């Protein structure tokens, strides 16, 4: 059914959790940017491993172990296909995107960064793409430079060349989890390349929602999490160019990542094994593989189109219903953003908004969204963030608007 | 299912709308301590001025937060101002007990262990603060309610150490 429109009603039937009510109200789940829900197909694929094919991978010679290994490796192939990776071996399974970024910062960073070097980040990064670099900066003594953010939530690229001058790394998010801003990935990776810096793209919010091709992105490393793209928690991905991965030292040490160990030392396995120490999240990987296949069946072009339409509807509806009472951070053009809406009332705190929304069975996220430097840039402690995915429709947005009106009126100061 | 009215009592909204003792004190003589709720990013600043006899001469509250954290801070400031540090600590313990934070409880805010170190004087009256009891039914909001209190306790500890 891979055409360019999606049938939300049919999709919703695949998500058992969305059928529930809360105090007799339809559950309105608008927190997919934090973690998404799971279609029956993903649950079935995982259950099938547990029921029929579970064993540790890459070890046993019995048939059960062979089946578990091939299910795990097939998931790697599915993910590679989904992101346009030239080779499935470039797909490294991690615990989540956070671990993937730490892997790069530590393994690549220790081997390649020195005192006096510079790493360029943007002010709209999630803490997952800030703290790992700050930890290494404390250890090694390199400089961290920041790409600023404009008032309408875009990267300020006016001094990009200057920031990149002499830099070794440019690490940035493909889409902001707070502002919804879709960043010009190819322009950034090209500029970094020209300046001799490697690029690390935090694709947590883009891979679940856009067609992705890591080669076209032009990045050296791309990190994302399974649990934001219909997969289970506990599984994430680091994609890296084989040349980079090959040249890097391993990250964690242990079983599964070696070819040989003696009293004197070890030799590391080839990629991807080199970066997958210990028993991996086997069933979670299979779940992610199933999630990817589910998304492929819908078609990522269709997913994106649906979300742009729903974004336009959301922005229109919130403006109509709440006007100037409500502040929406980020770009004003729906096509320039993803389906993430950081909302703030001048006088009602995000926690209180979320509490009233919960009364209406509307699930959104209050807080700083793990992006404190960005929040500070906008002089805010917290926003209420609503985010949409393939199973959300205009009814969900209408319920959000009703609940926001109720919150405003409840706290009318 | 607990309703919004359980959480947002009128007195809470009143303290939120017109917070008592909001502002800053000159440091020194006052002591300044910041508290953070890492979950939501709320920040609170407590200024306390204690005298040589161990009395809370003055207290001011700064920072930003939700209605629960702000009203709790406001009520706290009113409850401890003019009391001795000893009494203020007792009130803190009594308040934390109201929030169901005991030494053995899990799911509290990690800093509750000291709350039960003190024998709480049965004469301690929480007064308006009792209005915050509804927060207990909303476990994620307990941290909002206790933020100011943990910060005050920290301020007292810092003053003791100085
Ligand atoms: C942009 C971005 N980067 C990184 C992360 C971290 O993802 P995880 O917690 O799955 O490692 C998130 C999700 O919270 C995110 O939105």
Coordinates of C-alpha atoms and ligand atoms in Angstrom, one line a residue:
Chain A
X1 CA 0.0 0.0 0.0
X2 CA 3.0 2.3 -0.5
X3 CA 1.3 5.3 -2.1
X4 CA 1.5 8.8 -0.9
X5 CA -1.4 9.0 1.6
X6 CA -1.8 7.1 4.8
X7 CA -4.9 5.7 6.3
X8 CA -4.7 6.7 9.9
X9 CA -7.8 4.8 11.0
X10 CA -6.3 1.6 9.6
X11 CA -3.0 2.3 11.2
X12 CA -4.6 3.0 14.6
X13 CA -6.1 -0.5 14.5
X14 CA -2.5 -1.9 14.5
X15 CA -1.8 -0.1 17.8
X16 CA -3.6 -2.0 20.6
X17 CA -2.6 0.5 23.2
X18 CA -4.4 3.4 21.4
X19 CA -7.7 1.6 21.7
X20 CA -7.9 2.3 25.5
X21 CA -9.8 5.0 27.2
X22 CA -8.9 7.0 30.2
X23 CA -11.9 8.0 32.3
X24 CA -14.1 7.2 29.3
X25 CA -12.2 9.6 27.1
X26 CA -10.3 8.5 24.0
X27 CA -6.6 8.4 24.8
X28 CA -4.8 11.1 22.9
X29 CA -1.2 10.2 22.7
X30 CA 0.9 13.2 21.7
X31 CA 4.3 12.2 23.1
X32 CA 5.9 10.2 20.3
X33 CA 9.0 12.5 20.2
X34 CA 9.8 11.1 23.7
X35 CA 8.9 7.5 22.7
X36 CA 6.5 6.1 20.2
X37 CA 3.9 3.3 20.5
X38 CA 4.2 -0.2 19.0
X39 CA 2.2 -1.9 16.2
X40 CA 1.0 -5.4 16.8
X41 CA 3.4 -6.5 14.0
X42 CA 6.4 -5.4 16.2
X43 CA 5.0 -7.1 19.2
X44 CA 4.4 -10.3 17.2
X45 CA 7.9 -10.3 15.8
X46 CA 9.4 -10.0 19.2
X47 CA 7.1 -12.5 20.7
X48 CA 7.8 -14.9 18.0
X49 CA 11.5 -14.9 18.8
X50 CA 10.7 -15.6 22.5
X51 CA 8.3 -18.3 21.7
X52 CA 10.1 -20.0 18.9
X53 CA 13.6 -18.9 18.2
X54 CA 15.4 -17.5 21.2
X55 CA 19.0 -18.2 22.0
X56 CA 22.1 -16.2 22.3
X57 CA 23.5 -14.9 19.0
X58 CA 26.8 -15.6 17.3
X59 CA 27.7 -18.4 19.6
X60 CA 25.7 -21.7 19.5
X61 CA 25.8 -24.1 16.7
X62 CA 22.4 -25.6 17.3
X63 CA 19.5 -24.7 15.1
X64 CA 17.7 -22.5 17.6
X65 CA 20.8 -20.3 17.9
X66 CA 21.2 -20.2 14.2
X67 CA 17.6 -18.9 13.9
X68 CA 18.2 -16.3 16.6
X69 CA 21.4 -15.2 14.9
X70 CA 19.7 -14.9 11.5
X71 CA 16.8 -13.0 13.0
X72 CA 19.2 -10.5 14.6
X73 CA 21.3 -10.1 11.5
X74 CA 18.2 -9.7 9.3
X75 CA 17.2 -6.8 11.5
X76 CA 20.6 -5.3 10.8
X77 CA 19.9 -5.7 7.0
X78 CA 16.5 -4.1 7.3
X79 CA 17.8 -1.1 9.2
X80 CA 20.6 -0.7 6.6
X81 CA 18.1 -0.8 3.8
X82 CA 15.9 1.7 5.6
X83 CA 18.6 4.3 6.0
X84 CA 20.3 3.6 2.6
X85 CA 23.5 2.3 4.2
X86 CA 25.9 0.9 1.6
X87 CA 26.6 -2.1 3.8
X88 CA 24.7 -3.8 6.7
X89 CA 28.0 -4.1 8.5
X90 CA 28.0 -0.3 9.0
X91 CA 24.9 -0.6 11.2
X92 CA 26.0 -1.0 14.8
X93 CA 23.4 -1.9 17.4
X94 CA 23.6 0.1 20.6
X95 CA 21.3 0.5 23.6
X96 CA 20.0 3.9 22.3
X97 CA 21.1 7.0 20.5
X98 CA 22.8 8.3 23.6
X99 CA 25.1 5.3 23.7
X100 CA 25.7 5.7 20.0
X101 CA 26.9 9.2 20.4
X102 CA 29.0 8.3 23.5
X103 CA 30.6 5.6 21.4
X104 CA 31.7 8.1 18.8
X105 CA 32.8 10.8 21.3
X106 CA 34.8 8.3 23.3
X107 CA 36.2 5.8 20.8
X108 CA 36.8 8.2 17.9
X109 CA 37.4 11.1 20.2
X110 CA 40.1 9.5 22.3
X111 CA 42.0 8.4 19.2
X112 CA 41.6 11.7 17.3
X113 CA 41.1 14.7 19.5
X114 CA 43.8 16.5 21.4
X115 CA 44.2 19.7 23.5
X116 CA 43.7 22.8 21.4
X117 CA 41.2 21.0 19.0
X118 CA 37.7 22.2 18.6
X119 CA 34.3 20.4 18.4
X120 CA 31.4 22.4 17.1
X121 CA 27.8 21.8 18.4
X122 CA 24.6 23.7 18.0
X123 CA 22.6 25.3 20.8
X124 CA 19.6 23.2 19.9
X125 CA 21.2 19.9 20.8
X126 CA 19.7 17.3 23.1
X127 CA 21.9 16.7 26.2
X128 CA 22.8 13.4 24.5
X129 CA 24.8 15.3 21.9
X130 CA 26.3 17.8 24.4
X131 CA 27.3 15.9 27.5
X132 CA 29.4 13.2 25.8
X133 CA 31.5 15.9 24.2
X134 CA 31.7 17.9 27.4
X135 CA 33.0 14.8 29.2
X136 CA 35.7 14.3 26.6
X137 CA 36.5 18.0 26.6
X138 CA 37.1 17.7 30.4
X139 CA 39.3 14.7 29.8
X140 CA 41.2 15.9 26.7
X141 CA 41.0 19.7 26.9
X142 CA 39.5 20.6 23.6
X143 CA 37.3 23.6 22.9
X144 CA 33.5 23.4 22.3
X145 CA 32.1 26.0 20.0
X146 CA 28.4 26.7 19.5
X147 CA 26.2 27.4 16.5
X148 CA 23.6 29.9 17.8
X149 CA 19.9 29.7 17.2
X150 CA 17.8 32.5 15.8
X151 CA 14.6 33.8 17.3
X152 CA 12.4 31.8 14.9
X153 CA 14.3 28.6 15.9
X154 CA 16.7 28.2 13.0
X155 CA 20.5 27.6 13.2
X156 CA 22.4 30.9 12.7
X157 CA 24.8 29.9 10.0
X158 CA 26.1 33.3 9.3
X159 CA 29.5 32.6 10.9
X160 CA 29.6 28.8 10.1
X161 CA 32.9 29.0 8.3
X162 CA 34.5 30.8 11.1
X163 CA 33.2 28.3 13.7
X164 CA 34.4 25.4 11.5
X165 CA 37.8 26.9 11.0
X166 CA 40.3 24.4 12.5
X167 CA 37.4 22.2 14.0
X168 CA 37.7 18.5 14.0
X169 CA 34.1 17.6 14.6
X170 CA 30.7 19.1 13.8
X171 CA 27.9 17.3 15.7
X172 CA 24.3 18.4 15.2
X173 CA 20.8 17.3 15.3
X174 CA 18.9 16.7 12.0
X175 CA 15.7 17.9 13.7
X176 CA 15.2 19.7 17.0
X177 CA 13.3 17.7 19.5
X178 CA 12.1 21.0 21.1
X179 CA 11.6 23.4 18.2
X180 CA 10.8 21.0 15.4
X181 CA 13.3 22.7 13.2
X182 CA 14.5 20.6 10.3
X183 CA 18.2 21.4 9.8
X184 CA 20.0 21.7 6.5
X185 CA 21.9 18.4 7.0
X186 CA 23.6 18.3 3.6
X187 CA 24.7 21.9 3.7
X188 CA 26.2 21.4 7.2
X189 CA 28.0 18.2 6.3
X190 CA 29.4 19.7 3.1
X191 CA 30.7 22.7 5.0
X192 CA 32.3 20.5 7.7
X193 CA 33.9 18.3 5.0
X194 CA 35.3 21.4 3.3
X195 CA 36.8 22.5 6.7
X196 CA 38.3 19.1 7.3
X197 CA 35.9 18.2 10.2
X198 CA 34.0 14.9 10.6
X199 CA 30.2 15.0 11.1
X200 CA 28.0 13.3 13.7
X201 CA 24.3 13.6 13.0
X202 CA 21.8 13.1 15.8
X203 CA 19.0 11.7 13.7
X204 CA 16.8 10.6 16.6
X205 CA 13.9 12.9 15.5
X206 CA 14.4 12.6 11.7
X207 CA 14.8 8.9 11.0
X208 CA 11.4 8.0 12.4
X209 CA 9.7 10.7 10.3
X210 CA 11.5 11.4 7.1
X211 CA 12.9 9.3 4.2
X212 CA 16.6 8.8 5.2
X213 CA 19.7 8.2 3.1
X214 CA 22.9 8.3 5.1
X215 CA 25.0 8.6 1.9
X216 CA 23.1 11.6 0.7
X217 CA 23.3 13.1 4.2
X218 CA 27.0 13.2 3.7
X219 CA 27.7 12.4 7.4
X220 CA 30.4 10.3 8.9
X221 CA 28.2 9.0 11.7
X222 CA 24.5 9.0 12.2
X223 CA 22.8 8.0 15.5
X224 CA 19.2 7.2 16.3
X225 CA 17.0 5.2 18.7
X226 CA 14.6 2.4 18.0
X227 CA 12.0 3.5 20.6
X228 CA 11.1 6.7 18.7
X229 CA 10.3 4.8 15.5
X230 CA 7.8 2.2 16.6
X231 CA 10.5 -0.2 18.0
X232 CA 11.1 -1.2 21.5
X233 CA 13.3 0.6 24.0
X234 CA 16.8 -0.8 24.6
X235 CA 17.9 -0.7 21.0
X236 CA 19.6 2.1 19.1
X237 CA 21.7 2.5 16.0
X238 CA 25.1 4.0 15.2
X239 CA 25.7 4.1 11.5
X240 CA 29.2 5.0 10.4
X241 CA 31.2 5.0 7.2
X242 CA 33.1 1.8 7.1
X243 CA 36.4 3.6 6.7
X244 CA 35.8 5.5 9.9
X245 CA 34.6 2.5 11.9
X246 CA 37.5 0.3 10.7
X247 CA 40.0 2.9 11.8
X248 CA 38.5 3.4 15.3
X249 CA 39.5 1.6 18.4
X250 CA 36.6 -0.4 20.1
X251 CA 34.4 1.3 22.7
X252 CA 33.3 -1.3 25.3
X253 CA 35.4 -4.5 25.8
X254 CA 34.1 -8.0 26.4
X255 CA 32.8 -11.0 24.8
X256 CA 31.6 -10.8 21.2
X257 CA 34.0 -8.1 20.2
X258 CA 37.3 -10.0 19.9
X259 CA 39.0 -12.4 17.5
X260 CA 41.5 -13.5 20.1
X261 CA 42.4 -12.8 23.7
X262 CA 45.6 -13.9 25.4
X263 CA 47.3 -13.0 28.7
X264 CA 48.9 -10.1 27.0
X265 CA 46.0 -8.6 25.2
X266 CA 43.2 -8.9 22.7
X267 CA 42.6 -8.3 19.0
X268 CA 39.3 -6.7 18.1
X269 CA 36.8 -8.3 15.8
X270 CA 35.8 -6.7 12.5
X271 CA 33.0 -4.1 12.3
X272 CA 30.2 -4.4 13.5
X273 CA 31.2 -7.0 16.1
X274 CA 34.0 -4.8 17.3
X275 CA 31.5 -2.4 18.7
X276 CA 28.9 -4.8 20.0
X277 CA 30.6 -6.1 23.2
X278 CA 28.5 -8.5 25.3
X279 CA 25.2 -10.1 24.6
X280 CA 23.3 -7.5 22.5
X281 CA 19.6 -6.6 22.8
X282 CA 18.6 -9.5 20.5
X283 CA 14.9 -9.4 20.7
X284 CA 14.9 -5.6 20.7
X285 CA 16.9 -5.6 17.4
X286 CA 14.3 -7.9 15.9
X287 CA 11.6 -5.6 17.1
X288 CA 13.3 -2.6 15.4
X289 CA 13.7 -4.6 12.2
X290 CA 9.9 -5.2 12.3
X291 CA 9.3 -1.5 13.0
X292 CA 11.3 -0.6 10.0
X293 CA 9.4 -3.0 7.8
X294 CA 6.2 -1.6 9.1
X295 CA 7.3 2.0 8.2
X296 CA 8.5 0.8 4.8
X297 CA 5.1 -0.6 4.0
X298 CA 3.5 2.7 4.7
X299 CA 6.3 4.6 2.9
X300 CA 8.4 7.3 4.5
X301 CA 7.3 9.9 1.8
X302 CA 3.7 9.3 2.9
X303 CA 4.7 9.5 6.6
X304 CA 6.3 12.9 6.0
X305 CA 3.4 14.2 3.9
X306 CA 0.9 13.2 6.7
X307 CA 3.0 14.9 9.3
X308 CA 3.4 18.1 7.3
X309 CA -0.4 18.2 6.8
X310 CA -1.0 17.5 10.5
X311 CA 1.6 20.2 11.4
X312 CA -0.2 22.8 9.3
X313 CA -3.5 21.8 10.8
X314 CA -2.1 22.0 14.4
X315 CA -0.6 25.4 13.9
X316 CA -3.8 26.7 12.3
X317 CA -6.0 25.2 15.0
X318 CA -3.9 26.4 17.9
X319 CA -3.8 29.9 16.5
X320 CA -7.5 29.9 15.9
X321 CA -8.4 28.6 19.4
X322 CA -5.8 30.3 21.5
X323 CA -4.4 33.2 19.5
X324 CA -1.8 35.2 21.3
X325 CA -2.3 33.5 24.6
X326 CA -0.2 30.6 23.4
X327 CA 3.4 30.8 22.3
X328 CA 4.7 28.2 19.8
X329 CA 8.4 28.0 19.6
X330 CA 10.1 27.2 16.3
X331 CA 9.7 27.9 12.6
X332 CA 6.4 29.3 11.4
X333 CA 6.4 27.4 8.1
X334 CA 5.0 23.9 8.5
X335 CA 7.2 22.5 5.7
X336 CA 10.3 23.7 7.6
X337 CA 9.5 21.7 10.7
X338 CA 8.6 18.3 12.0
X339 CA 5.6 17.4 14.1
X340 CA 6.9 18.7 17.4
X341 CA 5.1 21.6 19.1
X342 CA 6.7 23.3 22.1
X343 CA 4.0 25.4 23.7
X344 CA 4.0 27.9 26.4
X345 CA 1.4 30.2 28.1
X346 CA 2.8 33.4 29.5
X347 CA 1.3 32.7 32.9
X348 CA 0.7 29.0 33.2
X349 CA 3.6 26.6 33.8
X350 CA 4.0 23.6 31.6
X351 CA 3.6 21.3 34.5
X352 CA 0.2 22.7 35.3
X353 CA -0.8 22.6 31.6
X354 CA 0.2 19.0 31.4
X355 CA -1.8 18.2 34.5
X356 CA -5.0 19.7 33.1
X357 CA -4.3 17.9 29.8
X358 CA -4.0 14.6 31.6
X359 CA -7.6 15.2 32.9
X360 CA -8.6 15.3 29.2
X361 CA -6.6 12.1 28.5
X362 CA -4.1 14.1 26.4
X363 CA -0.5 12.9 26.9
X364 CA 2.1 15.5 26.3
X365 CA 5.5 16.2 27.8
X366 CA 6.3 19.1 30.1
X367 CA 9.9 20.2 30.8
X368 CA 13.2 21.2 29.3
X369 CA 13.2 18.2 27.0
X370 CA 16.9 17.5 27.8
X371 CA 17.9 20.7 26.0
X372 CA 18.7 23.1 28.7
X373 CA 21.1 25.4 26.8
X374 CA 18.3 25.9 24.2
X375 CA 15.7 26.6 26.8
X376 CA 17.9 29.2 28.3
X377 CA 18.4 30.7 24.9
X378 CA 14.6 31.3 24.8
X379 CA 14.6 32.3 28.5
X380 CA 12.3 29.4 29.5
X381 CA 12.5 26.7 32.1
X382 CA 9.9 24.5 30.6
X383 CA 7.5 24.1 27.7
X384 CA 4.6 21.7 27.1
X385 CA 5.5 19.7 24.1
X386 CA 3.1 17.9 21.9
X387 CA 4.4 15.7 19.1
X388 CA 2.6 13.7 16.4
X389 CA 3.2 10.5 14.5
X390 CA 1.5 8.2 11.9
X391 CA -1.3 7.3 14.3
X392 CA -2.3 10.8 15.1
X393 CA -5.1 12.6 13.3
X394 CA -7.0 15.9 13.4
X395 CA -9.2 14.6 16.3
X396 CA -6.2 14.3 18.4
X397 CA -5.3 17.9 17.6
X398 CA -8.8 19.1 18.3
X399 CA -8.7 17.3 21.7
X400 CA -5.3 19.0 22.4
X401 CA -6.8 22.4 21.6
X402 CA -9.9 21.8 23.8
X403 CA -7.7 20.8 26.7
X404 CA -5.4 23.8 26.2
X405 CA -8.3 26.1 26.3
X406 CA -9.5 24.4 29.5
X407 CA -6.0 24.8 31.0
X408 CA -5.9 28.4 30.2
X409 CA -9.3 29.0 31.7
X410 CA -8.6 26.9 34.8
X411 CA -5.6 29.0 35.7
X412 CA -7.0 32.3 34.3
X413 CA -4.9 34.7 36.4
Chain B
X1 CA -8.9 8.8 39.9
X2 CA -8.0 12.0 41.8
X3 CA -9.4 15.2 40.3
X4 CA -7.8 18.5 39.6
X5 CA -9.6 20.0 42.6
X6 CA -7.7 17.7 44.9
X7 CA -4.5 19.1 43.6
X8 CA -5.3 22.8 42.9
X9 CA -6.9 24.0 46.1
X10 CA -7.9 27.6 46.2
X11 CA -5.3 28.5 48.8
X12 CA -2.6 27.0 46.5
X13 CA -3.7 29.1 43.6
X14 CA -3.8 32.1 45.8
X15 CA -0.2 31.6 46.9
X16 CA 0.7 31.0 43.2
X17 CA -1.0 34.2 42.1
X18 CA 0.3 36.3 45.0
X19 CA 3.5 34.7 46.3
X20 CA 4.6 35.7 49.7
X21 CA 8.2 36.7 50.4
X22 CA 9.2 36.8 46.8
X23 CA 12.5 38.5 46.0
X24 CA 16.1 38.6 47.1
X25 CA 18.1 39.4 50.2
X26 CA 21.5 40.9 50.2
X27 CA 24.3 38.3 50.6
X28 CA 25.9 38.5 53.0
X29 CA 24.4 38.8 55.6
X30 CA 21.8 36.5 54.0
X31 CA 22.7 33.1 52.6
X32 CA 21.7 32.1 49.0
X33 CA 21.0 28.5 47.9
X34 CA 19.8 27.3 44.5
X35 CA 17.7 24.2 44.0
X36 CA 16.9 22.4 40.7
X37 CA 14.3 20.0 39.7
X38 CA 16.2 18.1 37.0
X39 CA 13.1 16.6 35.6
X40 CA 11.4 19.8 34.6
X41 CA 14.1 22.4 34.8
X42 CA 12.5 24.4 37.5
X43 CA 14.9 26.5 39.6
X44 CA 14.3 28.0 43.0
X45 CA 16.5 30.3 44.9
X46 CA 16.2 30.6 48.7
X47 CA 17.6 33.5 50.6
X48 CA 17.7 33.0 54.4
X49 CA 18.9 35.4 56.9
X50 CA 19.6 33.8 60.3
X51 CA 20.8 35.5 63.4
X52 CA 23.3 34.4 66.0
X53 CA 20.6 32.9 68.2
X54 CA 19.6 30.6 65.3
X55 CA 16.4 32.3 64.2
X56 CA 15.2 32.8 60.7
X57 CA 15.0 36.6 60.6
X58 CA 14.0 36.8 57.0
X59 CA 13.5 34.6 54.0
X60 CA 13.0 35.4 50.3
X61 CA 12.2 33.2 47.4
X62 CA 13.3 33.6 43.8
X63 CA 13.2 31.5 40.7
X64 CA 10.5 30.1 38.5
X65 CA 8.3 27.1 38.7
X66 CA 4.8 25.5 38.4
X67 CA 1.9 26.4 40.7
X68 CA 2.8 23.6 43.0
X69 CA 6.4 24.4 43.5
X70 CA 5.8 28.2 43.7
X71 CA 2.9 27.9 46.2
X72 CA 4.8 25.4 48.3
X73 CA 7.7 27.8 48.4
X74 CA 5.5 30.7 49.3
X75 CA 3.7 28.8 52.1
X76 CA 7.1 27.6 53.3
X77 CA 8.5 31.1 53.6
X78 CA 5.5 32.2 55.6
X79 CA 5.7 29.1 57.8
X80 CA 9.3 29.4 58.8
X81 CA 9.8 33.2 58.9
X82 CA 10.5 34.3 62.4
X83 CA 10.9 30.7 63.6
X84 CA 14.1 29.2 65.0
X85 CA 16.2 27.1 62.6
X86 CA 15.3 24.1 64.8
X87 CA 11.6 24.7 64.4
X88 CA 12.0 25.3 60.7
X89 CA 13.7 22.0 60.3
X90 CA 10.9 20.4 62.3
X91 CA 8.3 22.0 59.9
X92 CA 10.3 20.7 57.0
X93 CA 10.2 17.2 58.4
X94 CA 6.5 17.4 59.1
X95 CA 5.9 18.7 55.6
X96 CA 7.9 15.9 54.0
X97 CA 5.9 13.4 56.1
X98 CA 2.8 15.0 54.7
X99 CA 4.2 14.3 51.3
X100 CA 4.5 10.6 52.4
X101 CA 8.2 10.8 52.3
X102 CA 9.6 8.5 55.0
X103 CA 13.0 7.0 55.4
X104 CA 11.7 3.7 54.0
X105 CA 9.8 5.1 51.1
X106 CA 10.9 4.6 47.6
X107 CA 10.0 6.8 44.7
X108 CA 10.6 9.9 46.8
X109 CA 13.2 12.4 45.8
X110 CA 16.4 10.8 46.9
X111 CA 17.0 13.4 49.6
X112 CA 14.3 12.3 51.9
X113 CA 16.5 10.2 54.2
X114 CA 17.2 13.0 56.5
X115 CA 13.5 13.9 56.8
X116 CA 12.9 11.3 59.5
X117 CA 16.2 11.8 61.3
X118 CA 14.3 14.2 63.5
X119 CA 11.7 13.3 66.0
X120 CA 8.8 15.6 64.9
X121 CA 7.3 17.6 67.7
X122 CA 3.6 16.7 67.8
X123 CA 2.7 20.3 68.3
X124 CA 4.0 21.3 64.9
X125 CA 1.0 22.6 62.9
X126 CA 1.3 22.8 59.2
X127 CA -1.8 25.0 58.7
X128 CA -2.2 26.1 55.1
X129 CA 0.4 23.7 54.0
X130 CA -2.1 20.9 54.6
X131 CA -3.7 22.1 51.4
X132 CA -0.8 20.5 49.5
X133 CA -1.7 17.1 50.7
X134 CA -3.6 16.4 47.5
X135 CA -0.2 16.4 45.7
X136 CA 0.4 12.9 47.1
X137 CA -2.1 11.5 44.7
X138 CA 0.0 12.8 41.8
X139 CA 3.4 11.2 42.5
X140 CA 5.3 13.1 39.8
X141 CA 4.3 16.3 41.4
X142 CA 5.8 15.5 44.8
X143 CA 9.1 16.7 43.6
X144 CA 7.6 20.0 42.7
X145 CA 6.2 20.4 46.2
X146 CA 9.4 19.5 48.0
X147 CA 11.8 21.5 45.9
X148 CA 11.8 24.6 48.0
X149 CA 12.0 22.6 51.2
X150 CA 15.0 20.6 50.1
X151 CA 16.6 23.8 49.1
X152 CA 15.9 25.4 52.5
X153 CA 17.3 22.3 54.3
X154 CA 20.4 22.6 52.1
X155 CA 20.7 26.3 53.0
X156 CA 20.6 25.4 56.7
X157 CA 23.2 22.7 56.2
X158 CA 25.5 25.2 54.4
X159 CA 25.0 27.8 57.1
X160 CA 25.9 25.1 59.8
X161 CA 29.0 24.2 57.9
X162 CA 30.1 27.8 57.4
Ligands
LIG1 C1 17.2 14.8 19.4 C2 17.4 13.7 20.4 N1 18.6 13.3 20.6 C3 18.9 12.3 21.4 C4 17.9 11.7 22.2 C5 18.2 10.6 23.1 O1 17.6 9.5 22.8 P1 17.8 8.2 23.8 O2 17.3 8.6 25.1 O3 16.9 7.2 23.2 O4 19.2 7.8 23.8 C6 16.6 12.2 22.0 C7 15.4 11.6 22.7 O5 15.1 11.9 23.8 C8 16.3 13.2 21.1 O6 15.1 13.7 20.9

